[in-house]
PDB file of C-alpha atoms in Angstrom:
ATOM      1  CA  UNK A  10       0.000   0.000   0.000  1.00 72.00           C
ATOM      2  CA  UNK A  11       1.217   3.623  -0.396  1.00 79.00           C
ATOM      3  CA  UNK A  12      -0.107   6.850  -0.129  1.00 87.00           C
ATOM      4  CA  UNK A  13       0.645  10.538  -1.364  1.00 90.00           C
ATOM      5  CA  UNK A  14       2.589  12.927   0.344  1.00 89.00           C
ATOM      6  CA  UNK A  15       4.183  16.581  -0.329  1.00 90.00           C
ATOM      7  CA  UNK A  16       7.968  16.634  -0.841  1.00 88.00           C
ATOM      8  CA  UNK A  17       8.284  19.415   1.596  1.00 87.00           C
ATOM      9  CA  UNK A  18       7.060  17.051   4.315  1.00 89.00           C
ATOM     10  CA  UNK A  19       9.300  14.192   3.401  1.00 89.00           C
ATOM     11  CA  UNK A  20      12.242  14.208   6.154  1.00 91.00           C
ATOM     12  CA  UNK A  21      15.618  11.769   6.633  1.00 91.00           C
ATOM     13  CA  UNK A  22      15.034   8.302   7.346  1.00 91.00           C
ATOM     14  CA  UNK A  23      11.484   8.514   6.124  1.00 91.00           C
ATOM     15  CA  UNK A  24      10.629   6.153   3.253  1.00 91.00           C
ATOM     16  CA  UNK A  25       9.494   7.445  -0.336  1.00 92.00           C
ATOM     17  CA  UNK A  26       8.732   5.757  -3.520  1.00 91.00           C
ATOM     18  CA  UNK A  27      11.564   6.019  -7.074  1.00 89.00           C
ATOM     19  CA  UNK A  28      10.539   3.757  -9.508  1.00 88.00           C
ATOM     20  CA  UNK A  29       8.436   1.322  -7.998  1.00 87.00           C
ATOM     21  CA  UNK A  30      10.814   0.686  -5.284  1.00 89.00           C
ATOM     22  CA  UNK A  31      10.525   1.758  -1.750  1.00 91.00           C
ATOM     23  CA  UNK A  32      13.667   4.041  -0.856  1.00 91.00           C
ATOM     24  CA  UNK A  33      14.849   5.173   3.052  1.00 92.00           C
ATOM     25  CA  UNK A  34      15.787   9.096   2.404  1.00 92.00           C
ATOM     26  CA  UNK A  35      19.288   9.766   3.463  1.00 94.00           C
ATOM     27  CA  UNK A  36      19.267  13.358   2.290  1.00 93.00           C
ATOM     28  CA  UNK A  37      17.433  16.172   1.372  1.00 91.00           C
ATOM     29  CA  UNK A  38      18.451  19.419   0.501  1.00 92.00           C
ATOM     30  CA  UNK A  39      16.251  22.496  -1.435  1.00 90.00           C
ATOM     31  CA  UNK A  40      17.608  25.368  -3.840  1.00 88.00           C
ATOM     32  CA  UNK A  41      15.898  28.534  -3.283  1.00 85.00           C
ATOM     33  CA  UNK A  42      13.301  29.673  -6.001  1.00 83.00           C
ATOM     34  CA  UNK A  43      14.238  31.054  -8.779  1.00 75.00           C
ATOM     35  CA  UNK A  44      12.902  34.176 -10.477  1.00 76.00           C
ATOM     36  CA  UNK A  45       9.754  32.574 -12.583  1.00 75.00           C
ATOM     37  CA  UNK A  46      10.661  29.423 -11.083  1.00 80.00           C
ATOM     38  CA  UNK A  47       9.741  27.629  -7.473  1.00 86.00           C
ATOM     39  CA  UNK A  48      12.021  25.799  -4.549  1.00 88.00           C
ATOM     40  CA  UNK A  49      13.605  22.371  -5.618  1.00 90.00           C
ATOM     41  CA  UNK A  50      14.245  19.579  -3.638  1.00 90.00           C
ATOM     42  CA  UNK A  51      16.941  16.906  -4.171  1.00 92.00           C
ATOM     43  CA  UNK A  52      16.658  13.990  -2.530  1.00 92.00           C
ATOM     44  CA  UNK A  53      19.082  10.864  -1.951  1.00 94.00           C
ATOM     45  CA  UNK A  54      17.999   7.718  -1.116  1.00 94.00           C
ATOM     46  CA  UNK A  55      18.472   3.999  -0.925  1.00 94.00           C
ATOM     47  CA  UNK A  56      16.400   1.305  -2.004  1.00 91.00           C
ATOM     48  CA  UNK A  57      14.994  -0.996   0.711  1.00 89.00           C
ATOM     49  CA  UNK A  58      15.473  -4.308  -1.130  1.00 87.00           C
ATOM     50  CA  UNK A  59      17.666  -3.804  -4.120  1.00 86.00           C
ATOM     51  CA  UNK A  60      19.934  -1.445  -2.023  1.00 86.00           C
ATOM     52  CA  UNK A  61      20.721   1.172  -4.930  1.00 90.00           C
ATOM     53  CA  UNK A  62      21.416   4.584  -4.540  1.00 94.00           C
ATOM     54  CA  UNK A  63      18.861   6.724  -6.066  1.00 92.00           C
ATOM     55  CA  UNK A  64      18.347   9.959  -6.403  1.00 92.00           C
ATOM     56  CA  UNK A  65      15.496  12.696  -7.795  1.00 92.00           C
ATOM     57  CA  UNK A  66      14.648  15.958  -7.889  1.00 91.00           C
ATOM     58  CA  UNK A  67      11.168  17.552  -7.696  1.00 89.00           C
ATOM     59  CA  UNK A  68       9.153  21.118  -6.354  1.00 89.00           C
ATOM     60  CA  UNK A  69       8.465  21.188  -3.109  1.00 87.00           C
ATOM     61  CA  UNK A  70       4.979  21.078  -3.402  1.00 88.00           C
ATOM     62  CA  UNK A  71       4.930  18.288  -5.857  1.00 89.00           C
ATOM     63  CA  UNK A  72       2.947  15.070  -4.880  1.00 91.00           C
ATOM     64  CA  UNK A  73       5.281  12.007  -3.815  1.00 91.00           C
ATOM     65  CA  UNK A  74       3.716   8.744  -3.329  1.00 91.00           C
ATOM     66  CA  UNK A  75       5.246   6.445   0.184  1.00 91.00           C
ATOM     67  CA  UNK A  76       4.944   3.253   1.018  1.00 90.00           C
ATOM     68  CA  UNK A  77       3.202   2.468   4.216  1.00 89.00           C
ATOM     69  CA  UNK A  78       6.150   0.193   6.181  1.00 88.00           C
ATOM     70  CA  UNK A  79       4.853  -2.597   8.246  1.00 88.00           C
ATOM     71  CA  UNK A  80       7.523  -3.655  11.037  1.00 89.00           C
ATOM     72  CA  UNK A  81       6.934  -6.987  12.409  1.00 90.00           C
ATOM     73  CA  UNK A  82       8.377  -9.455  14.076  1.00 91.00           C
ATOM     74  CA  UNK A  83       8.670 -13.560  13.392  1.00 90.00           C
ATOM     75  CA  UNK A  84       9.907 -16.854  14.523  1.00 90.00           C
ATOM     76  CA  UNK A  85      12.282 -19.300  12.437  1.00 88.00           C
ATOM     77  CA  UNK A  86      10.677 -22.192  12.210  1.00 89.00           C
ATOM     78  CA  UNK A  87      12.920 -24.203   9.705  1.00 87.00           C
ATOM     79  CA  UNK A  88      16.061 -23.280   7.441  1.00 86.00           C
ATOM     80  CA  UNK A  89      16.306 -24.542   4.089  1.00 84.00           C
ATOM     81  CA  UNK A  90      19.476 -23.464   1.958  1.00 82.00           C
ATOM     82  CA  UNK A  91      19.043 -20.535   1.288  1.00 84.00           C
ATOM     83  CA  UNK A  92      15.539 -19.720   2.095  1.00 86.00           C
ATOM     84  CA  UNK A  93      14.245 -19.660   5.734  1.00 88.00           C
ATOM     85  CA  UNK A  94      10.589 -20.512   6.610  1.00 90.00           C
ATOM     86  CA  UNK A  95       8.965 -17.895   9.109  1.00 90.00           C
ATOM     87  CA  UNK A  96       5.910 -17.737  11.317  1.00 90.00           C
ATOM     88  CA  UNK A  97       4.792 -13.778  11.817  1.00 89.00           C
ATOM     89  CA  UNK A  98       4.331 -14.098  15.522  1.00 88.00           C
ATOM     90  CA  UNK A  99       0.959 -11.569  15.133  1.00 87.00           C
ATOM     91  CA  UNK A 100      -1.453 -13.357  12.704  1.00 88.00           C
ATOM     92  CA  UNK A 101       0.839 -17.081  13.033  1.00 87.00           C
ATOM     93  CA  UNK A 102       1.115 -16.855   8.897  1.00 88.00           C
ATOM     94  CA  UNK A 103       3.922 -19.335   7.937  1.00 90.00           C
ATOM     95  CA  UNK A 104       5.807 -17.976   4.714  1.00 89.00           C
ATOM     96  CA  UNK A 105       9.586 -18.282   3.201  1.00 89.00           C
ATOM     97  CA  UNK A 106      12.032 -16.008   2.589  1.00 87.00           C
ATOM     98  CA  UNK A 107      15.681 -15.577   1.244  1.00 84.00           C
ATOM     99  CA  UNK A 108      18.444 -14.833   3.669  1.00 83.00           C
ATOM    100  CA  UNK A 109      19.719 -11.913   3.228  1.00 80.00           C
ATOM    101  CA  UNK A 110      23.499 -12.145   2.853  1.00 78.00           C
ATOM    102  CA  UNK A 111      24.560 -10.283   6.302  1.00 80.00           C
ATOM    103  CA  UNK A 112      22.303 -12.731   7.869  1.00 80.00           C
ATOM    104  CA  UNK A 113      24.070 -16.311   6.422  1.00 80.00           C
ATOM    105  CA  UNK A 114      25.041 -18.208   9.206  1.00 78.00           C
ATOM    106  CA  UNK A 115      23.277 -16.409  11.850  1.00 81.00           C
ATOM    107  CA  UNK A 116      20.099 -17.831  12.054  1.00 81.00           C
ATOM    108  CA  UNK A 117      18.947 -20.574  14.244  1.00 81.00           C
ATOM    109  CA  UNK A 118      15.630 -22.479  14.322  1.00 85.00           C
ATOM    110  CA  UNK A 119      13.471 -21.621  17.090  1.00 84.00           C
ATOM    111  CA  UNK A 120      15.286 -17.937  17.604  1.00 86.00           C
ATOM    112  CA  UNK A 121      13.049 -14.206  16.752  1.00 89.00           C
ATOM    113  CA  UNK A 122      13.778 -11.810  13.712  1.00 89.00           C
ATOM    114  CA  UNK A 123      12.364  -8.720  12.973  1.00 90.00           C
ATOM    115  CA  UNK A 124      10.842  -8.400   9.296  1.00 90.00           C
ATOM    116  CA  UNK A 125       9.708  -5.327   7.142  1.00 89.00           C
ATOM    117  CA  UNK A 126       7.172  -5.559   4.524  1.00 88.00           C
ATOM    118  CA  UNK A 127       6.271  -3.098   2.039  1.00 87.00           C
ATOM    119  CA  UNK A 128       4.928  -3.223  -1.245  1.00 85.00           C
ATOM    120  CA  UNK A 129       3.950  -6.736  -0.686  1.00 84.00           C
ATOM    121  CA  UNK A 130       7.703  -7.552  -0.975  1.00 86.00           C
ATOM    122  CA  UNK A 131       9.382  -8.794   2.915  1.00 87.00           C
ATOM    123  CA  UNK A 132      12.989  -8.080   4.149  1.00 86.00           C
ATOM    124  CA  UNK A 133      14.701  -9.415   7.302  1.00 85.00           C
ATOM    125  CA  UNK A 134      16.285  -6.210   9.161  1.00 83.00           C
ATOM    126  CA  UNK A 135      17.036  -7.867  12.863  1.00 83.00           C
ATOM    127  CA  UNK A 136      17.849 -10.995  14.407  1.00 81.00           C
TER     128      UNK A 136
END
């Protein structure tokens, strides 16, 4: 899910939408307007799951769309290569998963992780 929001209220470490992929902001800085012309904003960020740097530029009061974030936590219930099979401790939904590299090795049956999901995509942030 995702929603519309100003760029003039985005702020650092707040998540926003560049092509189709939810991005955490790392930076934003704004030009003053011009003489015709109105404020820009240029804003750095990195994508959640593909980890790119991206980067755009827009008016301040142009219409950004950002993805509503769901934190959540899980157990590990079984690990299988490199896949792990998770039960969301909330609504007791099993599902899979890949590990994400920084994880390998870490994980242990039975143990808690803390999970993201946004645009119906799902990322392990915690152990």
């Amino acid at each position: 899910m995702k929603q519309l929001a100003e760029v003039r209220t985005l702020r650092v470490n707040r998540y926003m939408i560049i092509d189709d992929e939810p991005c955490k902001i790392m930076s934003i800085t704004t030009s003053k307007p011009g003489k015709h012309g109105e404020a820009k904003a240029r804003i750095e960020a990195i994508g959640i799951f593909d980890g790119q740097k991206k980067s755009v530029v827009h008016p301040v009061k142009h219409k950004v769309h950002v993805p509503i974030i769901d934190k959540r936590n899980a157990q590990i219930l079984a690990l299988m290569g490199d896949n792990v099979q998770l039960m969301d401790l909330d609504t007791y939904e099993t599902f899979e998963m890949p590990i994400p590299d920084e994880f390998k090795g870490q994980l242990q049956p039975g143990s808690e992780i803390s999970y993201l999901e946004a645009l119906g995509r799902k990322k392990i942030t915690r152990i």
